[in-house]
Every structure is written in structure tokens, then in C-alpha cells.
Amino acid sequence: MTEDSNSASSVTLRLCPADQAETAGKTLASFTDTAGARKVLTVAETPGEAEACSQLQLPVDRASLRWAGFVADITDSTESIVLTGPADQVDAEGLPQFTAETTTTAERRADRSVPRIAPLARNLLPLLSARPFGTEERVTLEKTDDGLTIRCQAGSQPAGVLLEDPERDLPELDRVDLRVAAEHSGGFQFALYDPLKADSQNPTVLGALPQGSTFMTLPQPNPVHGPRYPLAFSLHCPNSGGEARLNSIELAPRVSSEPVDSPLTAWAWHPDLWQSRQESVLEQAEALDLDALYISVDYQDGRLQNREVLSTFIRRADERGLDVWAVEGDPAAVLESERPIFVRRAEAIAAYNRNAAPQSRLAGVQYDIEPYLLTGFNLDRPAWLDAFRNTLEELTAVLDMPVELALPFWFAGNPQIEARFLDRLPDSVVSIAVMSYRTQPSDLQEIATPFLDWGTDENMPIRIGLEAGPLSDELHLNYRPAEQGELWALELGGHNALVLLDEPARNPHGTSWRYSHRHISPGDRLSFNGDIQAMQLLMSEVEPKFQVWPSFHGFALHGVL
């Protein structure tokens, strides 16, 4: 294949309903819609005739196709296409197992992982922009990696520096303390910047800028703001002028005089754990100081299997102060064609609980459905979110018991998902376990904060999930628009198909995207890989910070049993 794609070789891409795909050529990719209808992308040497298929002829040979898939809308604002997949997994032909996403300027500005609440126990200065204010223009700034120096000339009008991060708010002020470290020549005032008072130049002064490191008293929440202020401070120069150096600004979680033990739960996915190894799993739970277990249960003919064994296990767990929840997890549950199966399973759980003795009843059901694992999810996210919510409504309608959801961290902080899904959950959803898998305290705090914030606003308890099982490194390949590229975007049957070639070429049917760069996300950034002691150390470090949020409801551990 030449760079201009003038090779005599050609292939035909076809997008067909699954029942016609067998005769359409070799399968490259597929996706499913919310009704359960599957469409298949195939490649063949010659065009086909099936009316239900859409097809497109490409001037390339079959051997040059390395991968194919689908992506959501590509617009003029699309900056890049990112292919993501396990770094060590390929299919039978040695091709990578990628999924594709687009990024735009707007998405970068509203990155779903950016918290809306300022981080705790961390120097905030590197996060804050600094700009001088004052009509006399008597302030100059010098910002370095280790601090900020402010020099003020003498003057009669208010002057100083504004420090802010417009994308973040302060936590609820009655749950944190402010610590400021500085050196200065005297007379400087440190204030909480209040946009509502900006015009009147009447800041909420916290006091004189300290010499050295000290705590400053934060005001009571202003009812006009609600419980939070924006993350913004101002430093005010004395009329006589002077020099100050800010070394750090830190929000410290206010520790209760009476320590609070946060709940600790864990998943036990294999039914064999409670069916034939009851004593072992209960001893492990006791050693980990767990408060609850999520267990998988078996079904047959619309009834729970091993009911007597299950009853005994729950009773024994109850004697040790351990709650037992059933956990159900399958992305297919959101498909209209599959939903009745899972409703019958919910009915079986409800029937078991109705007939069980009080000490042998399940505490609730956790749904770990993860519909975003289906290949069609990102192609029509609103429809899938609606299907997910509809599934939960049908499941909870037959369950007269508490329901918990296991959700990924990026569901919070995303306005579309919050409005379409999170803010409209069934009333019987009593808590959420967030899959916020990170092994570093700062990373964990950053991705967990949006859900803790949302949970506080909505009065929803939030468990922070941690992973201890094996996870592969993840490969990310980034492609940007170009006249010639290895990645082609093609409109086919009303969908955006992608094909990855072995060398750059001009796309005759759409846009071309050229390889830009790659990076690896290490698996050990997400999982403790069996190092339970390291996991426990992390929990002890971040727990006081998370307790600032009333929604924080402990940790949920995956891969420890």
C-alpha cells in the first residue's frame, strides 16, 4: 500500500445485522444496542449484496488492516482519538484489543477526573493562579516551585494578590482547618476571597499573615454561598509597602476528638467461598476487620440454590457482626432482551429473604452491572444510561430490601451522567460503592472527591473501592488529525467506524488520524496486587481526609478474598 492509497488492492467493509454477518466476510468488530440487537463489522475481498448491510470499499489490502472498531461522534472540535487496551493482550491473529474514545477542547476543560473540591493535606499553592490587583499597580509577583514572593510599593489604595483555582471549591468550612506558612516584613493581611464582596473590596479577612507556619480561623459558612466558598484567597499589602513570601497554603481535615471507625466491606465473588469454605472466609473477614461481605449466589429454575448452606453462612456471619449482601454483576442486565432474566433473579433473592429466619437474611443486594463494558455504550451514552436506570427501577420494584450500586469513579463530576442517571436513582438505592481504584493517596483523593461531594449533596453514603487483584498495564495510543494517517474514520450505516492501518495513508472516505504518542498506565497504579499491608496503610492515611465529607461510608475491598 502506498502513502496515497493508490494500490490496486481493495477490500470491502460491511456493517450488518448479526444474523447476516456470517456471509459478509471476516468479523473485525461488533457492537450491541440497548434492545440487544448486535451489528457486526466485517471485511471481504469483494462487495456483498445483502440489503440490510451498509458497505464501503477501501483501497487497501486485507493484510494492512491491524484493528477496527467504533467511536462516538467526531466533530470539528475533536482533537484526538485515543485507542486504549491491555498492553499484554492481543487476539488470535495478534491484533490489539482496543477501545476508542475521542477528546475535545471542551472535554479537556471539564476533565471528568478534576475534583470540584480542593484536596486536603496538600500544598495548594501549585494549584492556584496568582495575579496582582490594585489601581496603583504597586504589586509585583515572583512564583517559583517552592513558593510565591509578593513585593508591594507604598500606596494609599487597596492592593495585593488574588490566589484562586476557578475549577475548585473549598470543602465545608466547619470540617477543615487552614494552615498558612509565610515570612514577611509585617502588616500583610490574609483573606478568604469572596466574589460576592469583590466589588465592595470588603474581603473576609482571616487575620494577619503569620510568621512561620500557623493555623488560621475560617469563617462560618455564608448562607448565600451554601456550605462552600470558591477556592480563592487574597493577600493584602500594607499601605507602607513591604515584601512577603508564601511557602504553603494547606487545608487540614479537622479530626474528631472521638475517633470514628469507618465501615469496611469486601467482595467474595466465588460461591465456593461460602458453600464449602465458610470457616476460612469468616476467619479472613475477621482478620481484615470487615463489617460486610458481598457474595455471589447460584440460581436454578427461578430459585436460589444451596439455600440451607446460605442460611447457615449468613447466620454464622451474623454471630460475628458481619452483614452479608448478595452481589449481582452482568452488563447484559441492561439489555431489553435480557432484563427479564435478572428480574427473575431479583425475585428469587426476595423470596429467599421472605422465608429466611431474621438472622439468616441477606442485608441487601449490590448491583455491579457495569454496562459501559458493552461495546455500544459510548456510541449512544444517553440511551444506555436510560436503559441502566430502567433496569434498576425494574429490579428494585421486586426487591423489598436495600440496594447498593457499584459504579466507576467517573460517573460523578460528569454533568450528563449526574443529570441523566445519578440524580434519578430509585429510592431503594441506599449507598454506592465507587470503583476508585488507585494505590497512591493523592491519586485516590483526586478521583474519589467528586463522588464524595455528590454524595454529600444528595445525602447518599459513599464507599471508596480499592483493588488488590491482578491488573495489566494499559496502553494508550494517541492519534491526531492529519492529511495522511494510520487511523481512518469512516461513516458506515450511520455509525463512525475506525480502521487502523499498518502505515499512514490518505483516507478517501473520511478523516485521517496520524499516530502522535503513546503512554502506559501501570497496573500497580490501580491495584495493590495482593499487598494487603500497603492497602491498609493507604486507608489509614486517607480516612481522616475522607471523613471531612459526611457522605464517606468507609472502604470496599476487591481482590482480598
XYZ file of C-alpha atoms in Angstrom, residues 2-509:
508
model
C 1.431 3.399 -0.968
C 1.013 6.556 1.109
C -1.565 7.848 -1.359
C -3.599 4.617 -1.183
C -3.356 4.069 -4.957
C -2.780 0.349 -4.636
C -4.772 -1.864 -6.957
C -5.762 -3.967 -3.951
C -9.037 -3.207 -2.218
C -11.340 -4.625 0.421
C -14.968 -4.052 1.351
C -16.046 -3.131 4.854
C -19.599 -4.157 5.673
C -21.771 -3.357 8.694
C -24.526 -5.944 9.015
C -27.048 -7.287 11.498
C -25.526 -10.239 13.308
C -27.742 -12.779 11.543
C -26.317 -11.732 8.166
C -22.714 -11.250 9.179
C -21.595 -14.843 8.574
C -21.877 -14.436 4.816
C -20.478 -10.900 4.773
C -16.792 -11.713 5.381
C -14.375 -11.906 8.287
C -15.507 -10.244 11.514
C -13.449 -7.251 12.659
C -15.629 -5.714 15.394
C -19.184 -5.561 16.687
C -21.460 -3.607 18.997
C -24.861 -4.063 20.636
C -27.659 -1.534 21.118
C -29.854 -1.280 24.211
C -32.501 -3.539 22.677
C -29.913 -6.312 22.371
C -29.574 -6.064 18.579
C -25.997 -6.742 17.500
C -24.268 -5.306 14.463
C -21.052 -6.716 13.054
C -18.283 -5.047 11.052
C -16.702 -7.424 8.546
C -14.101 -7.259 5.789
C -14.212 -9.133 2.482
C -12.336 -9.060 -0.809
C -15.471 -8.277 -2.816
C -18.719 -6.311 -2.249
C -21.812 -8.120 -0.978
C -25.488 -7.931 -1.800
C -27.435 -8.081 1.490
C -29.826 -5.108 1.628
C -29.633 -4.829 5.418
C -25.878 -4.221 5.287
C -24.018 -0.961 4.682
C -20.725 -1.261 2.845
C -17.722 0.779 1.794
C -14.830 -0.129 -0.489
C -11.347 0.776 0.728
C -8.213 0.961 -1.452
C -6.108 -1.174 0.871
C -5.254 -4.858 1.121
C -6.534 -7.119 3.875
C -3.094 -7.627 5.387
C -2.716 -3.901 6.098
C -5.719 -3.809 8.500
C -4.446 -4.044 12.067
C -7.613 -3.226 14.026
C -11.163 -1.934 13.574
C -13.792 -0.576 15.924
C -16.278 2.190 16.555
C -16.232 5.592 18.195
C -18.801 8.217 19.177
C -19.321 11.407 17.190
C -16.305 13.020 15.560
C -16.735 16.779 15.213
C -14.660 19.792 14.188
C -13.647 20.209 17.835
C -12.294 16.655 18.136
C -8.605 16.983 18.953
C -7.579 13.353 19.105
C -8.689 9.746 19.033
C -7.252 7.531 21.746
C -7.084 3.761 21.450
C -6.893 2.057 24.821
C -6.393 -1.573 25.777
C -4.401 -4.022 27.913
C -0.747 -3.759 26.981
C -0.263 -7.528 27.004
C -3.416 -8.796 25.257
C -3.982 -9.474 21.556
C -6.493 -11.609 19.684
C -5.864 -14.887 17.842
C -4.294 -13.012 14.914
C -2.036 -10.901 17.124
C -4.207 -7.783 16.849
C -4.674 -5.490 19.876
C -7.893 -5.429 21.892
C -8.558 -1.697 21.824
C -11.489 0.533 22.619
C -11.641 4.046 21.142
C -12.548 7.440 22.599
C -12.360 10.973 21.275
C -11.134 14.025 23.155
C -12.113 17.637 22.527
C -11.035 21.002 23.891
C -14.250 21.224 25.930
C -13.673 17.789 27.441
C -10.177 18.743 28.496
C -11.507 21.854 30.204
C -14.101 19.757 32.029
C -11.967 16.691 32.616
C -14.138 14.193 34.456
C -11.292 13.392 36.878
C -10.844 17.014 38.040
C -12.375 17.317 41.502
C -14.717 20.121 42.387
C -13.391 20.237 45.942
C -9.873 21.313 46.894
C -7.572 18.482 48.019
C -6.719 18.138 51.706
C -3.360 17.847 53.467
C -1.556 19.115 50.367
C 0.121 22.402 49.496
C -2.419 24.283 47.386
C -0.043 26.949 46.064
C 0.946 24.982 42.916
C -2.766 24.709 42.039
C -3.527 28.407 42.424
C -3.114 31.069 39.803
C -1.686 34.337 41.164
C -2.496 37.790 39.835
C -1.940 41.212 41.387
C -4.754 43.664 41.963
C -4.890 47.379 42.773
C -5.411 50.568 40.793
C -1.968 51.916 41.705
C -0.249 48.866 40.166
C 2.178 48.680 43.057
C 2.438 44.869 43.320
C 4.914 42.536 41.612
C 4.985 38.736 41.919
C 7.592 36.037 41.621
C 6.301 32.460 41.645
C 8.719 29.550 41.908
C 8.373 25.835 42.541
C 8.810 26.339 46.272
C 6.703 29.428 46.919
C 5.388 32.854 45.961
C 7.075 36.195 46.666
C 4.985 39.392 46.751
C 6.602 42.828 46.665
C 4.451 45.893 47.373
C 5.325 49.532 46.881
C 3.844 52.091 49.298
C 0.409 53.408 48.373
C -2.944 54.535 49.662
C -5.300 52.256 47.679
C -6.040 48.580 48.370
C -3.568 46.270 46.639
C -2.360 42.712 46.847
C -2.572 39.368 45.104
C -5.511 37.089 44.307
C -4.864 33.336 44.536
C -7.534 31.125 43.007
C -8.466 27.940 41.199
C -11.822 28.603 39.494
C -12.460 24.882 38.922
C -12.434 24.010 42.623
C -14.347 24.902 45.760
C -13.293 24.777 49.383
C -14.718 21.907 51.442
C -17.334 22.694 54.053
C -15.510 25.186 56.258
C -16.554 23.694 59.573
C -14.779 20.430 58.687
C -11.303 21.730 57.846
C -8.599 23.977 59.266
C -6.429 26.330 57.219
C -2.668 26.298 57.733
C -0.524 29.024 56.160
C 3.283 29.167 56.122
C 4.926 32.509 55.304
C 7.643 35.050 56.079
C 7.133 38.800 55.607
C 8.123 42.301 56.609
C 4.884 42.928 58.515
C 1.438 44.411 58.006
C 0.103 41.901 55.450
C -3.468 40.597 55.806
C -4.647 37.198 54.577
C -8.273 36.860 53.462
C -10.800 34.456 52.069
C -11.707 35.868 48.678
C -15.450 36.234 48.294
C -16.666 37.015 44.743
C -19.880 38.408 46.225
C -17.834 41.083 48.001
C -15.359 41.750 45.209
C -16.919 44.999 44.060
C -17.030 46.420 47.566
C -13.409 45.380 48.210
C -14.550 44.053 51.566
C -12.836 40.660 51.845
C -13.416 38.136 54.589
C -10.162 38.837 56.427
C -8.837 35.848 58.341
C -6.127 37.808 60.127
C -2.564 38.979 59.894
C -0.343 36.882 57.663
C 1.548 34.596 60.055
C 5.281 34.461 60.539
C 6.217 30.817 60.127
C 3.504 28.164 59.926
C 0.243 28.511 61.820
C -3.470 27.750 61.640
C -5.919 30.492 60.737
C -9.574 30.510 61.714
C -12.026 30.025 58.862
C -15.405 31.795 58.978
C -18.750 30.136 59.439
C -20.399 29.218 56.119
C -22.201 32.089 54.441
C -25.862 31.151 53.776
C -25.618 32.996 50.452
C -22.946 30.553 49.297
C -24.354 27.474 50.913
C -21.784 25.353 52.736
C -18.886 26.126 50.365
C -16.774 29.008 49.140
C -14.726 29.017 45.932
C -11.071 28.048 46.304
C -9.732 31.595 46.363
C -7.675 33.667 48.796
C -6.311 37.186 48.730
C -3.210 38.673 50.330
C -3.399 42.398 51.104
C -0.414 44.746 51.181
C 0.107 47.341 53.935
C -0.043 50.984 52.830
C 3.596 51.327 53.785
C 4.614 48.593 51.354
C 6.703 45.540 52.080
C 7.633 42.060 50.990
C 6.070 38.686 51.791
C 6.812 35.127 50.846
C 4.113 32.464 50.892
C 5.569 28.968 51.315
C 2.387 26.912 51.540
C -1.382 27.005 51.982
C -2.907 23.792 53.242
C -6.348 22.549 54.243
C -6.111 20.101 57.128
C -9.008 17.769 57.928
C -10.464 18.515 61.334
C -10.044 15.298 63.307
C -12.860 14.399 65.678
C -11.970 14.095 69.345
C -13.801 10.771 69.258
C -12.306 8.530 66.529
C -14.883 7.129 64.116
C -14.326 3.670 62.654
C -15.439 3.671 59.037
C -17.230 0.572 57.716
C -15.115 -1.926 55.777
C -16.611 -4.313 53.201
C -15.218 -6.774 50.659
C -16.294 -8.797 47.649
C -16.260 -12.606 47.755
C -17.162 -13.445 44.153
C -16.725 -17.223 44.190
C -19.733 -19.103 45.644
C -17.338 -21.828 46.796
C -16.108 -19.426 49.493
C -19.373 -19.589 51.419
C -20.504 -23.020 50.230
C -17.509 -25.135 51.235
C -15.002 -22.831 52.972
C -17.184 -20.981 55.434
C -14.825 -21.040 58.400
C -11.881 -19.927 56.279
C -13.658 -16.942 54.717
C -15.142 -15.863 58.056
C -11.699 -16.001 59.666
C -10.290 -13.922 56.805
C -13.103 -11.410 57.185
C -12.422 -11.191 60.904
C -8.680 -10.708 60.302
C -9.433 -7.871 57.888
C -11.903 -6.359 60.389
C -14.688 -6.412 57.796
C -18.217 -5.271 58.539
C -19.897 -6.783 55.466
C -19.379 -9.215 52.596
C -20.749 -9.162 49.042
C -21.248 -12.753 47.870
C -22.347 -14.376 44.605
C -25.318 -16.748 44.777
C -26.408 -19.514 42.401
C -29.782 -19.864 40.682
C -31.702 -22.662 39.023
C -35.304 -22.753 37.874
C -36.016 -19.342 39.386
C -34.817 -20.212 42.901
C -31.627 -19.695 44.871
C -29.551 -22.836 45.128
C -27.927 -24.152 48.322
C -30.392 -22.194 50.414
C -29.715 -24.127 53.620
C -25.957 -23.655 53.243
C -26.517 -19.956 52.523
C -28.760 -19.629 55.558
C -26.106 -21.216 57.768
C -23.370 -18.983 56.393
C -25.348 -15.771 56.929
C -26.270 -16.853 60.468
C -22.621 -17.615 61.290
C -21.564 -14.276 59.794
C -24.246 -12.514 61.836
C -22.859 -14.076 65.020
C -19.556 -12.334 64.199
C -21.188 -8.993 63.486
C -20.805 -9.391 59.724
C -23.551 -8.418 57.258
C -23.919 -10.407 54.047
C -25.118 -8.863 50.765
C -25.818 -10.658 47.520
C -23.878 -9.191 44.593
C -25.192 -9.345 41.042
C -22.935 -8.269 38.180
C -23.523 -8.585 34.445
C -23.555 -5.826 31.796
C -26.228 -7.756 29.887
C -28.739 -6.877 32.608
C -29.382 -3.505 30.945
C -30.392 -5.048 27.600
C -34.134 -5.090 26.999
C -33.888 -8.687 25.775
C -32.000 -9.878 28.874
C -33.576 -7.763 31.605
C -36.364 -10.256 32.474
C -33.746 -12.860 33.415
C -32.279 -10.562 36.048
C -35.692 -9.506 37.316
C -36.428 -13.201 37.975
C -33.134 -13.478 39.837
C -34.141 -10.479 41.963
C -37.468 -12.162 42.668
C -35.600 -15.277 43.809
C -33.485 -13.240 46.233
C -36.590 -11.523 47.600
C -38.307 -14.904 48.036
C -35.319 -16.286 49.926
C -35.307 -13.337 52.314
C -39.055 -13.543 52.948
C -38.751 -17.177 54.000
C -35.475 -16.946 55.934
C -35.130 -16.507 59.670
C -34.135 -12.923 60.631
C -30.549 -13.877 61.469
C -30.196 -15.659 58.100
C -31.449 -12.881 55.836
C -29.345 -11.045 53.305
C -28.692 -7.425 54.293
C -29.336 -6.260 50.742
C -28.310 -6.604 47.109
C -25.411 -4.867 45.427
C -25.671 -4.412 41.653
C -22.285 -4.316 39.937
C -23.662 -4.190 36.388
C -21.042 -2.096 34.512
C -22.902 -1.514 31.208
C -20.017 0.624 29.935
C -18.151 -2.634 29.283
C -20.504 -3.283 26.352
C -19.046 -2.045 23.068
C -22.092 0.066 22.217
C -22.138 2.123 25.428
C -20.059 5.072 24.229
C -21.826 5.165 20.856
C -25.122 6.260 22.469
C -24.397 7.032 26.096
C -27.752 8.728 26.887
C -29.700 5.667 25.681
C -27.526 3.323 27.735
C -27.840 5.444 30.866
C -31.615 5.388 30.449
C -31.512 1.613 29.983
C -29.351 1.253 33.097
C -31.777 3.332 35.154
C -34.804 1.448 33.739
C -33.172 -1.840 34.696
C -32.606 -0.644 38.251
C -36.206 0.515 38.522
C -37.480 -2.917 37.473
C -35.060 -4.744 39.777
C -35.756 -2.613 42.832
C -39.520 -2.872 42.246
C -39.409 -6.591 43.179
C -36.821 -6.275 45.964
C -38.165 -5.284 49.364
C -34.636 -4.730 50.664
C -31.773 -2.212 50.476
C -29.867 -1.864 47.201
C -26.299 -0.670 46.699
C -24.687 0.161 43.360
C -21.071 -0.386 42.335
C -20.140 2.435 39.944
C -16.930 3.782 38.378
C -15.474 6.990 39.772
C -16.055 8.890 36.511
C -19.855 8.728 36.854
C -19.580 11.690 39.265
C -18.282 15.032 38.086
C -19.794 14.363 34.665
C -22.840 16.647 34.256
C -24.531 14.404 31.675
C -24.266 11.278 33.821
C -25.234 13.059 37.027
C -28.349 14.610 35.485
C -29.443 11.592 33.481
C -28.584 8.829 35.935
C -27.215 9.667 39.384
C -29.798 12.324 40.239
C -32.659 9.975 39.266
C -31.808 6.775 41.129
C -34.593 4.680 42.683
C -35.323 5.469 46.335
C -34.286 1.980 47.447
C -30.651 2.659 46.442
C -29.156 3.318 49.879
C -25.422 3.514 49.102
C -22.848 3.477 46.329
C -19.528 1.644 46.218
C -17.224 3.639 43.943
C -14.602 1.783 41.938
C -11.932 4.389 42.600
C -9.012 2.037 42.173
C -5.753 3.855 42.921
C -2.753 2.984 45.081
C -1.358 6.481 45.747
C -3.108 8.714 48.317
C -3.113 11.840 46.136
C -4.465 9.935 43.115
C -7.169 8.309 45.205
C -8.246 11.580 46.775
C -8.454 13.261 43.379
C -10.729 10.696 41.729
C -12.826 9.945 44.836
C -13.614 13.573 45.646
C -16.356 14.153 43.012
C -18.409 11.206 44.289
C -17.936 12.192 47.930
C -19.038 15.688 47.001
C -22.087 14.450 45.088
C -22.959 12.039 47.890
C -22.828 14.837 50.443
C -25.129 16.979 48.312
C -27.577 14.088 47.786
C -27.318 12.520 51.269
C -26.033 9.278 49.715
C -23.444 7.149 51.606
C -20.339 6.506 49.502
C -17.927 3.602 49.932
C -14.484 4.036 48.370
C -13.425 0.940 46.441
C -9.833 -0.333 46.395
C -8.349 -3.139 44.280
C -5.907 -5.849 45.366
C -6.299 -8.291 42.449
C -4.024 -8.584 39.398
C -4.408 -5.842 36.763
C -2.498 -5.498 33.499
C -0.712 -2.373 32.355
C -2.882 -0.327 29.999
C -1.651 1.006 26.658
C -2.924 4.341 25.278
C -2.241 5.283 21.641
C -2.995 8.879 20.674
C -3.848 9.928 17.107
C -4.300 13.482 15.799
C -5.863 14.851 12.570
C -3.589 14.753 9.512
C -3.776 14.611 5.713
C -2.439 11.072 5.919
C -2.678 8.762 8.901
C -2.695 5.171 10.099
C -6.170 5.572 11.614
C -9.125 6.219 9.331
C -12.568 7.397 10.439
C -15.386 6.196 8.165
C -19.135 6.847 8.202
C -20.830 3.499 7.728
C -24.518 2.858 8.257
C -24.911 5.952 10.428
C -22.004 4.985 12.698
C -18.384 6.111 12.969
C -16.181 3.135 12.156
C -12.417 3.205 12.636
C -9.773 1.144 10.865
C -6.114 1.067 11.877
C -3.629 0.506 9.042
C -0.020 -0.584 9.167
C 1.227 2.698 7.650
C -0.058 6.247 7.064
C -2.276 6.879 4.032
C -4.842 9.375 2.780
C -8.418 8.389 3.620
C -10.661 8.725 0.525
C -13.891 8.408 2.537
